Protein backbone atom coordinates (compact mmCIF):
# COMPACT_ATOMS: atom_id res chain seq x y z
CA UNK A 1 0.00 0.00 0.00
CA UNK A 2 2.67 2.44 1.09
CA UNK A 3 4.83 1.39 -1.84
CA UNK A 4 1.96 1.96 -4.26
CA UNK A 5 1.41 5.46 -2.92
CA UNK A 6 5.12 6.19 -3.10
CA UNK A 7 5.28 4.96 -6.69
CA UNK A 8 2.32 7.16 -7.61
CA UNK A 9 4.02 10.13 -5.95
CA UNK A 10 7.17 9.55 -7.97
CA UNK A 11 5.28 9.34 -11.28
CA UNK A 12 3.85 12.79 -10.57
CA UNK A 13 7.32 14.37 -10.59
CA UNK A 14 7.96 14.21 -14.37
CA UNK A 15 4.44 15.53 -14.97
CA UNK A 16 5.12 18.48 -12.68
CA UNK A 17 8.41 19.16 -14.45
CA UNK A 18 6.76 18.79 -17.87
CA UNK A 19 4.04 21.27 -17.00
CA UNK A 20 6.66 23.68 -15.69
CA UNK A 21 8.48 23.38 -19.04
CA UNK A 22 5.23 24.20 -20.84
CA UNK A 23 4.72 27.27 -18.64
CA UNK A 24 8.38 28.23 -19.02
CA UNK A 25 8.37 27.96 -22.80
CA UNK A 26 5.10 29.88 -23.08
CA UNK A 27 6.77 33.31 -23.04
CA UNK A 28 9.82 32.17 -24.97
CA UNK A 29 7.91 30.60 -27.86
CA UNK A 30 6.01 33.77 -28.69
CA UNK A 31 7.21 34.89 -32.12
CA UNK A 32 9.18 38.12 -31.86
CA UNK A 33 10.52 39.80 -28.77
CA UNK A 34 8.26 38.99 -25.79
CA UNK A 35 9.18 42.24 -24.06
CA UNK A 36 8.15 44.30 -27.07
CA UNK A 37 4.94 42.27 -27.29
CA UNK A 38 4.18 42.90 -23.62
CA UNK A 39 4.77 46.60 -23.90
CA UNK A 40 2.78 46.69 -27.13
CA UNK A 41 1.62 50.07 -28.28
CA UNK A 42 2.21 51.62 -24.89
CA UNK A 43 5.86 52.14 -25.81
CA UNK A 44 8.88 52.31 -23.49
CA UNK A 45 12.45 53.54 -23.49
CA UNK A 46 15.25 51.06 -24.38
CA UNK A 47 16.47 51.17 -20.75
CA UNK A 48 13.08 50.13 -19.41
CA UNK A 49 12.91 47.32 -21.96
CA UNK A 50 16.40 46.12 -21.06
CA UNK A 51 15.43 46.16 -17.41
CA UNK A 52 12.27 44.16 -18.12
CA UNK A 53 14.31 41.69 -20.10
CA UNK A 54 16.73 41.14 -17.25
CA UNK A 55 13.87 41.01 -14.74
CA UNK A 56 12.34 38.20 -16.78
CA UNK A 57 15.81 36.67 -17.12
CA UNK A 58 15.51 36.64 -20.89
CA UNK A 59 19.16 37.69 -21.39
CA UNK A 60 20.62 34.49 -19.90
CA UNK A 61 21.12 31.02 -21.45
CA UNK A 62 17.95 28.93 -21.75
CA UNK A 63 18.97 26.22 -19.27
CA UNK A 64 19.88 28.82 -16.63
CA UNK A 65 16.59 30.58 -17.33
CA UNK A 66 14.67 27.35 -16.78
CA UNK A 67 16.39 26.52 -13.49
CA UNK A 68 15.72 29.97 -12.13
CA UNK A 69 12.13 29.81 -13.40
CA UNK A 70 11.65 26.46 -11.65
CA UNK A 71 13.07 27.87 -8.42
CA UNK A 72 10.73 30.84 -8.45
CA UNK A 73 7.79 28.74 -9.66
CA UNK A 74 8.08 26.37 -6.70
CA UNK A 75 8.26 29.27 -4.28
CA UNK A 76 5.28 30.93 -6.05
CA UNK A 77 7.40 33.96 -6.91
CA UNK A 78 5.76 34.41 -10.30
CA UNK A 79 6.59 38.00 -11.13
CA UNK A 80 4.22 40.94 -11.40
CA UNK A 81 1.33 41.59 -13.74
CA UNK A 82 2.08 44.09 -16.49
CA UNK A 83 -1.38 45.58 -16.32
CA UNK A 84 -2.08 45.82 -12.58
CA UNK A 85 1.58 45.92 -11.42
CA UNK A 86 0.65 43.54 -8.57
CA UNK A 87 2.37 40.21 -7.87
CA UNK A 88 0.81 37.40 -9.91
CA UNK A 89 0.42 35.16 -6.87
CA UNK A 90 -1.55 37.85 -4.99
CA UNK A 91 -3.85 38.33 -7.95
CA UNK A 92 -4.31 34.56 -8.14
CA UNK A 93 -5.04 34.15 -4.43
CA UNK A 94 -7.56 36.99 -4.53
CA UNK A 95 -9.55 35.22 -7.25
CA UNK A 96 -9.03 31.57 -6.45
CA UNK A 97 -11.67 31.25 -3.67
CA UNK A 98 -14.36 32.46 -6.08
CA UNK A 99 -13.50 29.67 -8.52
CA UNK A 100 -13.26 27.07 -5.76
CA UNK A 101 -16.65 28.10 -4.37
CA UNK A 102 -18.23 27.88 -7.81
CA UNK A 103 -16.60 24.53 -8.58
CA UNK A 104 -17.52 22.94 -5.26
CA UNK A 105 -21.17 23.98 -5.50
CA UNK A 106 -21.25 22.83 -9.15
CA UNK A 107 -19.72 19.49 -8.24
CA UNK A 108 -22.12 19.01 -5.30
CA UNK A 109 -25.04 19.66 -7.59
CA UNK A 110 -23.64 17.17 -10.10
CA UNK A 111 -23.08 14.45 -7.50
CA UNK A 112 -26.36 14.97 -5.63
CA UNK A 113 -28.34 14.73 -8.85
CA UNK A 114 -26.09 12.50 -10.98
CA UNK A 115 -25.74 9.54 -8.60
CA UNK A 116 -29.50 9.11 -7.89
CA UNK A 117 -30.38 9.56 -11.58
CA UNK A 118 -27.77 6.96 -12.54
CA UNK A 119 -29.11 4.53 -9.92
CA UNK A 120 -32.66 5.03 -11.11
CA UNK A 121 -31.66 4.45 -14.73
CA UNK A 122 -29.74 1.29 -13.80
CA UNK A 123 -32.57 -0.13 -11.69
CA UNK A 124 -35.19 0.63 -14.34
CA UNK A 125 -32.88 -0.57 -17.10
CA UNK A 126 -34.26 -0.33 -20.66
CA UNK A 127 -37.41 1.43 -19.45
CA UNK A 128 -38.64 4.75 -20.79
CA UNK A 129 -37.12 6.43 -17.74
CA UNK A 130 -33.71 4.91 -18.48
CA UNK A 131 -33.75 6.05 -22.10
CA UNK A 132 -34.97 9.48 -21.07
CA UNK A 133 -32.25 9.99 -18.47
CA UNK A 134 -29.48 8.59 -20.62
CA UNK A 135 -30.62 10.62 -23.62
CA UNK A 136 -30.55 13.65 -21.37
CA UNK A 137 -27.08 12.70 -20.15
CA UNK A 138 -25.83 12.44 -23.73
CA UNK A 139 -27.23 15.90 -24.50
CA UNK A 140 -25.64 17.23 -21.30
CA UNK A 141 -22.35 15.64 -22.23
CA UNK A 142 -22.40 17.33 -25.66
CA UNK A 143 -23.54 20.67 -24.26
CA UNK A 144 -21.60 23.78 -25.24
CA UNK A 145 -21.71 25.23 -21.73
CA UNK A 146 -21.03 28.76 -22.93
CA UNK A 147 -24.38 28.50 -24.71
CA UNK A 148 -26.10 26.66 -21.88
CA UNK A 149 -25.14 29.47 -19.49
CA UNK A 150 -26.67 32.06 -21.83
CA UNK A 151 -29.87 30.00 -22.11
CA UNK A 152 -30.11 29.79 -18.31
CA UNK A 153 -29.72 33.58 -18.14
CA UNK A 154 -32.34 33.99 -20.86
CA UNK A 155 -34.88 31.81 -19.03
CA UNK A 156 -34.25 32.53 -15.35
CA UNK A 157 -32.94 36.09 -15.40
CA UNK A 158 -34.53 37.72 -18.44
CA UNK A 159 -37.91 35.96 -18.63
CA UNK A 160 -38.61 34.81 -15.08
CA UNK A 161 -36.56 37.52 -13.41
CA UNK A 162 -35.63 35.28 -10.47
CA UNK A 163 -31.83 35.36 -10.63
CA UNK A 164 -29.28 38.10 -11.16
CA UNK A 165 -27.14 38.07 -14.29
CA UNK A 166 -23.60 38.74 -13.11
CA UNK A 167 -21.25 38.93 -10.14
CA UNK A 168 -21.12 37.15 -6.79
CA UNK A 169 -23.41 39.27 -4.64
CA UNK A 170 -25.58 42.36 -4.98
CA UNK A 171 -23.60 45.61 -4.91
CA UNK A 172 -25.91 46.95 -2.19
CA UNK A 173 -24.24 44.77 0.40
CA UNK A 174 -20.91 45.73 1.83
CA UNK A 175 -19.21 42.43 2.53
CA UNK A 176 -15.73 42.41 4.06
CA UNK A 177 -13.66 39.54 2.63
CA UNK A 178 -12.79 37.14 5.45
CA UNK A 179 -12.53 33.70 3.90
CA UNK A 180 -12.95 34.68 0.25
CA UNK A 181 -15.98 32.38 0.04
CA UNK A 182 -18.99 34.58 -0.51
CA UNK A 183 -21.43 32.11 1.02
CA UNK A 184 -19.52 32.31 4.32
CA UNK A 185 -18.48 35.95 4.14
CA UNK A 186 -22.05 37.07 3.52
CA UNK A 187 -23.17 35.28 6.69
CA UNK A 188 -20.44 37.05 8.63
CA UNK A 189 -21.44 40.46 7.30
CA UNK A 190 -23.90 42.88 8.85
CA UNK A 191 -26.80 42.05 6.59
CA UNK A 192 -26.40 38.34 7.25
CA UNK A 193 -29.41 36.50 5.77
CA UNK A 194 -30.28 39.02 3.09
CA UNK A 195 -26.69 39.05 1.89
CA UNK A 196 -26.54 35.26 2.06
CA UNK A 197 -29.72 34.98 0.04
CA UNK A 198 -28.25 37.32 -2.55
CA UNK A 199 -25.03 35.35 -2.81
CA UNK A 200 -26.96 32.07 -3.18
CA UNK A 201 -29.05 33.55 -5.97
CA UNK A 202 -25.90 34.76 -7.71
CA UNK A 203 -24.29 31.36 -7.41
CA UNK A 204 -27.26 29.33 -8.63
CA UNK A 205 -27.01 29.71 -12.40
CA UNK A 206 -23.21 29.57 -12.77
CA UNK A 207 -23.08 26.42 -10.61
CA UNK A 208 -25.89 24.87 -12.63
CA UNK A 209 -24.10 25.64 -15.90
CA UNK A 210 -20.76 24.42 -14.60
CA UNK A 211 -22.23 21.26 -13.06
CA UNK A 212 -24.03 20.09 -16.19
CA UNK A 213 -21.22 18.17 -17.89
CA UNK A 214 -20.03 16.52 -14.64
CA UNK A 215 -23.67 15.69 -13.90
CA UNK A 216 -24.03 13.89 -17.22
CA UNK A 217 -20.71 12.08 -16.82
CA UNK A 218 -21.47 11.00 -13.24
CA UNK A 219 -24.98 9.80 -14.13
CA UNK A 220 -23.63 7.72 -17.03
CA UNK A 221 -20.83 6.27 -14.93
CA UNK A 222 -23.12 5.46 -11.99
CA UNK A 223 -25.50 3.62 -14.28
CA UNK A 224 -22.92 1.51 -16.10
CA UNK A 225 -20.90 0.78 -12.98
CA UNK A 226 -24.01 -0.27 -11.04
CA UNK A 227 -25.17 -2.49 -13.92
CA UNK A 228 -21.75 -4.14 -13.88
CA UNK A 229 -21.94 -4.83 -10.14
CA UNK A 230 -25.55 -6.06 -10.29
CA UNK A 231 -24.36 -8.98 -12.45
CA UNK A 232 -22.09 -10.28 -9.67
CA UNK A 233 -22.77 -13.48 -7.75
CA UNK A 234 -22.98 -11.82 -4.36
CA UNK A 235 -25.94 -9.78 -5.56
CA UNK A 236 -27.70 -13.01 -6.47
CA UNK A 237 -26.85 -14.31 -3.00
CA UNK A 238 -28.29 -11.18 -1.46
CA UNK A 239 -31.46 -11.63 -3.50
CA UNK A 240 -31.65 -15.30 -2.47
CA UNK A 241 -31.38 -14.25 1.16
CA UNK A 242 -34.56 -12.27 0.56
CA UNK A 243 -33.14 -8.82 1.14
CA UNK A 244 -35.22 -5.91 -0.07
CA UNK A 245 -34.28 -4.36 -3.42
CA UNK A 246 -33.52 -1.10 -1.65
CA UNK A 247 -31.03 -2.77 0.69
CA UNK A 248 -29.37 -4.70 -2.13
CA UNK A 249 -28.86 -1.61 -4.23
CA UNK A 250 -27.87 0.89 -1.58
CA UNK A 251 -25.90 -1.30 0.83
CA UNK A 252 -24.44 -4.05 -1.34
CA UNK A 253 -24.22 -2.85 -4.92
CA UNK A 254 -23.61 0.87 -4.59
CA UNK A 255 -20.66 0.52 -2.26
CA UNK A 256 -18.74 -1.45 -4.87
CA UNK A 257 -20.03 0.64 -7.74
CA UNK A 258 -18.64 3.73 -6.03
CA UNK A 259 -15.03 3.12 -7.04
CA UNK A 260 -15.35 4.07 -10.73
CA UNK A 261 -17.68 6.90 -9.71
CA UNK A 262 -14.98 8.38 -7.46
CA UNK A 263 -12.54 8.14 -10.37
CA UNK A 264 -14.91 10.06 -12.63
CA UNK A 265 -15.35 12.70 -9.96
CA UNK A 266 -11.56 13.03 -9.83
CA UNK A 267 -11.32 13.44 -13.58
CA UNK A 268 -14.05 16.07 -13.32
CA UNK A 269 -11.79 18.43 -11.35
CA UNK A 270 -9.99 19.29 -14.58
CA UNK A 271 -13.32 19.63 -16.38
CA UNK A 272 -14.59 21.94 -13.64
CA UNK A 273 -11.59 24.26 -13.85
CA UNK A 274 -11.85 24.30 -17.66
CA UNK A 275 -15.57 24.88 -17.44
CA UNK A 276 -14.91 27.67 -14.96
CA UNK A 277 -12.99 29.55 -17.67
CA UNK A 278 -16.16 29.60 -19.81
CA UNK A 279 -18.71 29.92 -17.00
CA UNK A 280 -16.90 32.80 -15.35
CA UNK A 281 -16.76 34.65 -18.66
CA UNK A 282 -20.52 34.28 -19.15
CA UNK A 283 -21.53 35.27 -15.63
CA UNK A 284 -18.78 37.86 -15.02
CA UNK A 285 -17.70 35.73 -12.08
CA UNK A 286 -14.47 37.20 -10.67
CA UNK A 287 -12.47 33.96 -10.58
CA UNK A 288 -9.22 32.70 -12.07
CA UNK A 289 -10.83 31.58 -15.34
CA UNK A 290 -11.94 35.03 -16.38
CA UNK A 291 -8.66 36.45 -15.09
CA UNK A 292 -6.73 34.12 -17.38
CA UNK A 293 -8.85 34.91 -20.44
CA UNK A 294 -8.56 38.68 -19.95
CA UNK A 295 -4.81 38.34 -19.48
CA UNK A 296 -4.53 36.45 -22.79
CA UNK A 297 -6.52 39.19 -24.53
CA UNK A 298 -4.35 41.90 -23.00
CA UNK A 299 -1.15 39.86 -23.55
CA UNK A 300 -0.19 40.00 -19.88
CA UNK A 301 2.37 37.20 -20.20
CA UNK A 302 3.54 36.94 -16.56
CA UNK A 303 -0.10 36.41 -15.56
CA UNK A 304 -0.70 33.82 -18.30
CA UNK A 305 2.48 31.97 -17.37
CA UNK A 306 1.84 32.08 -13.63
CA UNK A 307 -1.84 31.25 -14.04
CA UNK A 308 -1.19 28.26 -16.29
CA UNK A 309 1.47 26.96 -13.92
CA UNK A 310 -0.69 27.36 -10.79
CA UNK A 311 -3.85 25.91 -12.33
CA UNK A 312 -2.08 22.89 -13.81
CA UNK A 313 -0.11 22.28 -10.60
CA UNK A 314 -3.38 22.29 -8.66
CA UNK A 315 -4.98 19.86 -11.11
CA UNK A 316 -2.02 17.46 -10.89
CA UNK A 317 -2.14 17.69 -7.11
CA UNK A 318 -5.88 17.02 -6.96
CA UNK A 319 -5.52 14.05 -9.31
CA UNK A 320 -2.77 12.74 -7.05
CA UNK A 321 -5.05 13.01 -4.01
CA UNK A 322 -7.95 11.36 -5.87
CA UNK A 323 -5.69 8.47 -6.90
CA UNK A 324 -4.69 7.97 -3.30
CA UNK A 325 -8.29 7.98 -2.11
CA UNK A 326 -8.96 5.48 -4.87
CA UNK A 327 -6.16 3.20 -3.66
CA UNK A 328 -7.50 3.57 -0.14
CA UNK A 329 -11.11 2.61 -0.86
CA UNK A 330 -10.39 -0.08 -3.44
CA UNK A 331 -9.76 -3.39 -1.67
CA UNK A 332 -8.24 -4.89 -4.84
CA UNK A 333 -5.48 -2.31 -4.70
CA UNK A 334 -4.85 -3.06 -1.05
CA UNK A 335 -4.46 -6.74 -1.84
CA UNK A 336 -1.90 -5.92 -4.53
CA UNK A 337 0.62 -4.64 -2.03
CA UNK B 1 -7.94 1.41 -51.45
CA UNK B 2 -11.62 1.40 -50.53
CA UNK B 3 -12.77 0.88 -46.95
CA UNK B 4 -14.24 -2.47 -48.02
CA UNK B 5 -10.79 -3.76 -48.85
CA UNK B 6 -9.33 -2.63 -45.56
CA UNK B 7 -11.98 -4.05 -43.28
CA UNK B 8 -12.92 -6.99 -45.49
CA UNK B 9 -16.13 -8.80 -44.70
CA UNK B 10 -16.35 -6.98 -41.43
CA UNK B 11 -17.35 -3.80 -43.27
CA UNK B 12 -20.69 -5.28 -44.32
CA UNK B 13 -21.30 -6.46 -40.79
CA UNK B 14 -20.52 -3.00 -39.46
CA UNK B 15 -22.84 -1.41 -42.00
CA UNK B 16 -25.65 -3.76 -41.03
CA UNK B 17 -25.12 -3.19 -37.32
CA UNK B 18 -24.97 0.58 -37.76
CA UNK B 19 -28.08 0.74 -39.94
CA UNK B 20 -30.03 -0.97 -37.13
CA UNK B 21 -28.98 1.80 -34.74
CA UNK B 22 -31.77 4.37 -35.12
CA UNK B 23 -29.98 7.13 -33.24
CA UNK B 24 -26.84 6.80 -35.33
CA UNK B 25 -28.82 6.79 -38.58
CA UNK B 26 -30.80 9.91 -37.63
CA UNK B 27 -27.53 11.61 -36.63
CA UNK B 28 -25.98 10.65 -39.92
CA UNK B 29 -28.89 12.16 -41.86
CA UNK B 30 -28.76 15.39 -39.84
CA UNK B 31 -25.01 15.62 -40.39
CA UNK B 32 -25.52 15.10 -44.13
CA UNK B 33 -27.93 18.05 -44.09
CA UNK B 34 -25.29 20.21 -42.39
CA UNK B 35 -22.61 19.05 -44.84
CA UNK B 36 -24.98 19.88 -47.69
CA UNK B 37 -25.59 23.36 -46.26
CA UNK B 38 -21.86 23.88 -45.81
CA UNK B 39 -20.99 22.87 -49.38
CA UNK B 40 -23.84 24.69 -51.08
CA UNK B 41 -23.93 27.66 -48.71
CA UNK B 42 -23.91 30.29 -51.50
CA UNK B 43 -26.94 28.61 -53.11
CA UNK B 44 -28.91 28.06 -49.89
CA UNK B 45 -28.24 31.32 -48.10
CA UNK B 46 -30.30 34.26 -49.42
CA UNK B 47 -27.59 36.78 -48.44
CA UNK B 48 -23.86 36.86 -47.93
CA UNK B 49 -22.89 36.48 -44.25
CA UNK B 50 -21.43 39.97 -44.33
CA UNK B 51 -24.32 41.69 -46.13
CA UNK B 52 -25.65 44.53 -44.00
CA UNK B 53 -29.35 45.02 -44.73
CA UNK B 54 -30.65 48.52 -44.26
CA UNK B 55 -34.15 47.03 -44.35
CA UNK B 56 -33.92 45.90 -40.75
CA UNK B 57 -31.71 45.80 -37.71
CA UNK B 58 -32.64 43.21 -35.06
CA UNK B 59 -35.67 41.84 -36.91
CA UNK B 60 -37.24 38.82 -35.13
CA UNK B 61 -37.61 35.50 -37.03
CA UNK B 62 -40.28 35.37 -39.72
CA UNK B 63 -42.59 33.04 -37.76
CA UNK B 64 -42.88 35.38 -34.74
CA UNK B 65 -44.73 38.65 -34.35
CA UNK B 66 -42.82 41.51 -35.86
CA UNK B 67 -40.94 39.14 -38.14
CA UNK B 68 -40.46 39.74 -41.82
CA UNK B 69 -40.68 37.17 -44.58
CA UNK B 70 -37.51 38.64 -45.94
CA UNK B 71 -35.41 37.20 -43.09
CA UNK B 72 -36.30 33.61 -42.16
CA UNK B 73 -34.53 33.60 -38.79
CA UNK B 74 -34.34 37.36 -38.28
CA UNK B 75 -31.35 39.67 -38.34
CA UNK B 76 -28.63 40.73 -35.90
CA UNK B 77 -27.61 44.12 -34.56
CA UNK B 78 -25.99 45.08 -37.87
CA UNK B 79 -28.92 43.89 -39.97
CA UNK B 80 -27.16 40.75 -41.16
CA UNK B 81 -29.46 37.81 -41.99
CA UNK B 82 -29.09 35.21 -39.21
CA UNK B 83 -30.09 32.25 -41.40
CA UNK B 84 -27.39 33.11 -43.95
CA UNK B 85 -24.81 33.50 -41.21
CA UNK B 86 -25.74 30.16 -39.66
CA UNK B 87 -25.50 28.44 -43.05
CA UNK B 88 -22.07 29.92 -43.71
CA UNK B 89 -21.22 29.13 -40.09
CA UNK B 90 -21.74 25.44 -40.77
CA UNK B 91 -19.03 25.80 -43.40
CA UNK B 92 -16.64 27.24 -40.81
CA UNK B 93 -17.48 24.76 -38.05
CA UNK B 94 -17.48 21.60 -40.20
CA UNK B 95 -14.34 22.77 -41.96
CA UNK B 96 -12.71 23.40 -38.62
CA UNK B 97 -13.80 19.98 -37.33
CA UNK B 98 -12.39 18.36 -40.45
CA UNK B 99 -9.07 20.20 -40.17
CA UNK B 100 -8.71 19.28 -36.49
CA UNK B 101 -9.49 15.62 -37.16
CA UNK B 102 -7.21 15.53 -40.20
CA UNK B 103 -4.26 17.05 -38.32
CA UNK B 104 -4.69 14.98 -35.19
CA UNK B 105 -5.22 11.72 -37.11
CA UNK B 106 -2.17 12.41 -39.27
CA UNK B 107 0.19 13.18 -36.40
CA UNK B 108 -1.56 10.84 -33.98
CA UNK B 109 -1.08 7.87 -36.33
CA UNK B 110 2.50 8.88 -37.06
CA UNK B 111 3.51 9.23 -33.42
CA UNK B 112 1.29 6.45 -32.03
CA UNK B 113 2.53 3.98 -34.64
CA UNK B 114 6.14 4.94 -33.98
CA UNK B 115 5.69 4.63 -30.21
CA UNK B 116 3.87 1.31 -30.37
CA UNK B 117 5.98 -0.29 -33.10
CA UNK B 118 9.47 0.79 -31.99
CA UNK B 119 8.93 0.72 -28.24
CA UNK B 120 11.92 1.40 -26.02
CA UNK B 121 13.05 4.95 -25.36
CA UNK B 122 11.13 6.33 -28.37
CA UNK B 123 7.94 4.96 -26.85
CA UNK B 124 8.66 6.27 -23.36
CA UNK B 125 9.64 9.72 -24.63
CA UNK B 126 6.46 10.08 -26.70
CA UNK B 127 4.23 8.73 -23.96
CA UNK B 128 5.77 10.98 -21.29
CA UNK B 129 4.94 14.00 -23.48
CA UNK B 130 1.42 12.62 -23.96
CA UNK B 131 1.00 12.27 -20.19
CA UNK B 132 2.07 15.87 -19.67
CA UNK B 133 -0.27 17.20 -22.36
CA UNK B 134 -3.12 15.13 -20.93
CA UNK B 135 -2.59 16.45 -17.42
CA UNK B 136 -3.62 19.91 -18.64
CA UNK B 137 -7.34 20.47 -19.25
CA UNK B 138 -8.21 20.99 -22.91
CA UNK B 139 -9.22 24.66 -22.87
CA UNK B 140 -6.22 25.58 -20.68
CA UNK B 141 -3.83 23.90 -23.12
CA UNK B 142 -5.59 25.57 -26.05
CA UNK B 143 -5.21 28.92 -24.26
CA UNK B 144 -1.48 28.27 -23.88
CA UNK B 145 -1.15 27.62 -27.62
CA UNK B 146 -3.32 30.60 -28.57
CA UNK B 147 -1.40 32.93 -26.25
CA UNK B 148 1.79 31.87 -28.04
CA UNK B 149 0.45 32.09 -31.59
CA UNK B 150 -2.08 34.91 -31.15
CA UNK B 151 -5.87 34.66 -31.53
CA UNK B 152 -7.20 33.68 -34.97
CA UNK B 153 -9.33 30.89 -36.43
CA UNK B 154 -6.31 29.17 -37.95
CA UNK B 155 -4.37 29.28 -34.66
CA UNK B 156 -7.44 28.00 -32.81
CA UNK B 157 -7.47 25.00 -35.17
CA UNK B 158 -3.78 24.36 -34.40
CA UNK B 159 -4.42 24.73 -30.66
CA UNK B 160 -7.38 22.36 -30.66
CA UNK B 161 -5.45 19.83 -32.78
CA UNK B 162 -2.63 19.90 -30.24
CA UNK B 163 -5.24 19.32 -27.54
CA UNK B 164 -6.80 16.29 -29.24
CA UNK B 165 -3.50 14.78 -30.39
CA UNK B 166 -2.63 12.90 -27.15
CA UNK B 167 -5.90 10.94 -27.27
CA UNK B 168 -5.15 9.76 -30.80
CA UNK B 169 -1.56 8.82 -29.96
CA UNK B 170 -2.74 6.71 -27.01
CA UNK B 171 -5.41 4.90 -28.98
CA UNK B 172 -3.19 4.17 -31.99
CA UNK B 173 -0.38 2.99 -29.74
CA UNK B 174 -2.67 0.66 -27.78
CA UNK B 175 -4.06 -0.82 -31.01
CA UNK B 176 -0.57 -1.27 -32.47
CA UNK B 177 0.66 -2.99 -29.31
CA UNK B 178 -2.26 -5.42 -29.51
CA UNK B 179 -1.55 -6.24 -33.17
CA UNK B 180 2.25 -6.34 -32.99
CA UNK B 181 2.48 -9.74 -31.36
CA UNK B 182 0.16 -11.49 -33.83
CA UNK B 183 1.49 -14.17 -36.18
CA UNK B 184 0.87 -12.27 -39.40
CA UNK B 185 3.39 -9.67 -38.31
CA UNK B 186 6.18 -12.22 -37.81
CA UNK B 187 5.13 -13.90 -41.07
CA UNK B 188 5.51 -10.60 -42.86
CA UNK B 189 8.93 -10.11 -41.32
CA UNK B 190 9.81 -13.65 -42.38
CA UNK B 191 9.05 -12.75 -45.98
CA UNK B 192 11.59 -9.94 -45.63
CA UNK B 193 9.18 -7.00 -45.47
CA UNK B 194 10.72 -3.76 -44.22
CA UNK B 195 9.67 -2.22 -40.91
CA UNK B 196 7.93 0.65 -42.68
CA UNK B 197 5.99 -1.79 -44.83
CA UNK B 198 4.93 -3.96 -41.91
CA UNK B 199 3.93 -0.94 -39.81
CA UNK B 200 2.01 0.92 -42.51
CA UNK B 201 0.58 -1.85 -44.69
CA UNK B 202 0.12 -4.76 -42.28
CA UNK B 203 -0.44 -3.33 -38.82
CA UNK B 204 -2.09 0.04 -39.47
CA UNK B 205 -5.08 -1.30 -41.48
CA UNK B 206 -5.92 -3.59 -38.58
CA UNK B 207 -5.94 -0.66 -36.18
CA UNK B 208 -8.48 1.32 -38.21
CA UNK B 209 -11.55 0.55 -36.10
CA UNK B 210 -10.54 2.48 -32.96
CA UNK B 211 -9.09 5.28 -35.11
CA UNK B 212 -12.40 5.70 -36.96
CA UNK B 213 -14.32 5.88 -33.68
CA UNK B 214 -11.88 8.36 -32.16
CA UNK B 215 -11.95 10.48 -35.34
CA UNK B 216 -15.75 10.70 -35.21
CA UNK B 217 -15.67 11.73 -31.56
CA UNK B 218 -12.77 14.06 -32.42
CA UNK B 219 -15.08 16.00 -34.72
CA UNK B 220 -17.39 16.87 -31.84
CA UNK B 221 -14.55 17.83 -29.48
CA UNK B 222 -12.87 19.87 -32.20
CA UNK B 223 -16.00 21.79 -33.14
CA UNK B 224 -16.89 22.38 -29.48
CA UNK B 225 -13.43 23.59 -28.48
CA UNK B 226 -12.95 25.89 -31.48
CA UNK B 227 -16.40 27.39 -30.82
CA UNK B 228 -15.47 27.85 -27.14
CA UNK B 229 -12.27 29.66 -28.12
CA UNK B 230 -14.27 31.81 -30.54
CA UNK B 231 -16.70 32.63 -27.74
CA UNK B 232 -13.83 33.67 -25.46
CA UNK B 233 -12.46 35.93 -28.19
CA UNK B 234 -9.41 33.69 -28.59
CA UNK B 235 -10.44 31.96 -31.82
CA UNK B 236 -12.14 33.23 -34.95
CA UNK B 237 -12.57 37.00 -34.93
CA UNK B 238 -15.65 38.99 -35.96
CA UNK B 239 -17.07 39.35 -38.56
CA UNK B 240 -16.34 35.66 -39.32
CA UNK B 241 -19.71 33.87 -39.21
CA UNK B 242 -18.43 31.33 -36.67
CA UNK B 243 -21.09 29.99 -34.29
CA UNK B 244 -19.04 30.65 -31.14
CA UNK B 245 -18.22 34.22 -32.22
CA UNK B 246 -21.88 34.81 -33.08
CA UNK B 247 -22.87 33.72 -29.56
CA UNK B 248 -20.31 36.02 -28.03
CA UNK B 249 -21.61 38.94 -30.12
CA UNK B 250 -25.18 38.11 -29.14
CA UNK B 251 -24.53 38.34 -25.39
CA UNK B 252 -25.15 42.09 -25.44
CA UNK B 253 -28.62 41.53 -26.93
CA UNK B 254 -29.73 38.72 -24.63
CA UNK B 255 -32.57 40.77 -23.18
CA UNK B 256 -34.02 41.94 -26.46
CA UNK B 257 -33.32 39.29 -29.09
CA UNK B 258 -33.59 35.66 -27.97
CA UNK B 259 -33.02 34.27 -31.49
CA UNK B 260 -29.48 35.63 -31.67
CA UNK B 261 -28.57 33.76 -28.48
CA UNK B 262 -30.47 30.52 -28.99
CA UNK B 263 -29.95 29.56 -32.63
CA UNK B 264 -26.13 29.54 -33.07
CA UNK B 265 -25.72 27.50 -29.88
CA UNK B 266 -28.45 25.12 -30.96
CA UNK B 267 -26.49 24.48 -34.17
CA UNK B 268 -23.34 23.70 -32.16
CA UNK B 269 -25.28 21.39 -29.82
CA UNK B 270 -26.99 19.50 -32.66
CA UNK B 271 -23.79 18.93 -34.64
CA UNK B 272 -21.77 17.92 -31.56
CA UNK B 273 -24.53 15.64 -30.31
CA UNK B 274 -24.87 13.94 -33.71
CA UNK B 275 -21.13 13.27 -33.91
CA UNK B 276 -21.19 11.86 -30.38
CA UNK B 277 -24.14 9.55 -31.11
CA UNK B 278 -22.57 8.47 -34.38
CA UNK B 279 -19.25 7.81 -32.65
CA UNK B 280 -20.92 5.70 -29.97
CA UNK B 281 -22.83 3.82 -32.66
CA UNK B 282 -19.66 3.20 -34.66
CA UNK B 283 -17.91 1.91 -31.55
CA UNK B 284 -20.73 -0.54 -30.88
CA UNK B 285 -20.71 -1.64 -34.51
CA UNK B 286 -16.93 -1.92 -34.90
CA UNK B 287 -16.13 -3.47 -31.58
CA UNK B 288 -19.00 -5.49 -30.10
CA UNK B 289 -16.85 -6.23 -27.05
CA UNK B 290 -16.96 -2.58 -26.00
CA UNK B 291 -20.71 -2.33 -26.52
CA UNK B 292 -22.13 -0.21 -23.76
CA UNK B 293 -24.83 -1.87 -21.71
CSV table of N, CA and C in Angstrom, one decimal, chain B residues 53 100 155 280:
chain,number,residue,atom,x,y,z
B,53,UNK,N,-28.1,44.6,-44.1
B,53,UNK,CA,-29.4,45.0,-44.7
B,53,UNK,C,-29.9,46.3,-44.0
B,100,UNK,N,-9.2,19.8,-37.8
B,100,UNK,CA,-8.7,19.3,-36.5
B,100,UNK,C,-8.5,17.8,-36.6
B,155,UNK,N,-5.1,29.7,-35.9
B,155,UNK,CA,-4.4,29.3,-34.7
B,155,UNK,C,-5.2,28.5,-33.7
B,280,UNK,N,-20.5,6.8,-30.8
B,280,UNK,CA,-20.9,5.7,-30.0
B,280,UNK,C,-21.4,4.5,-30.8
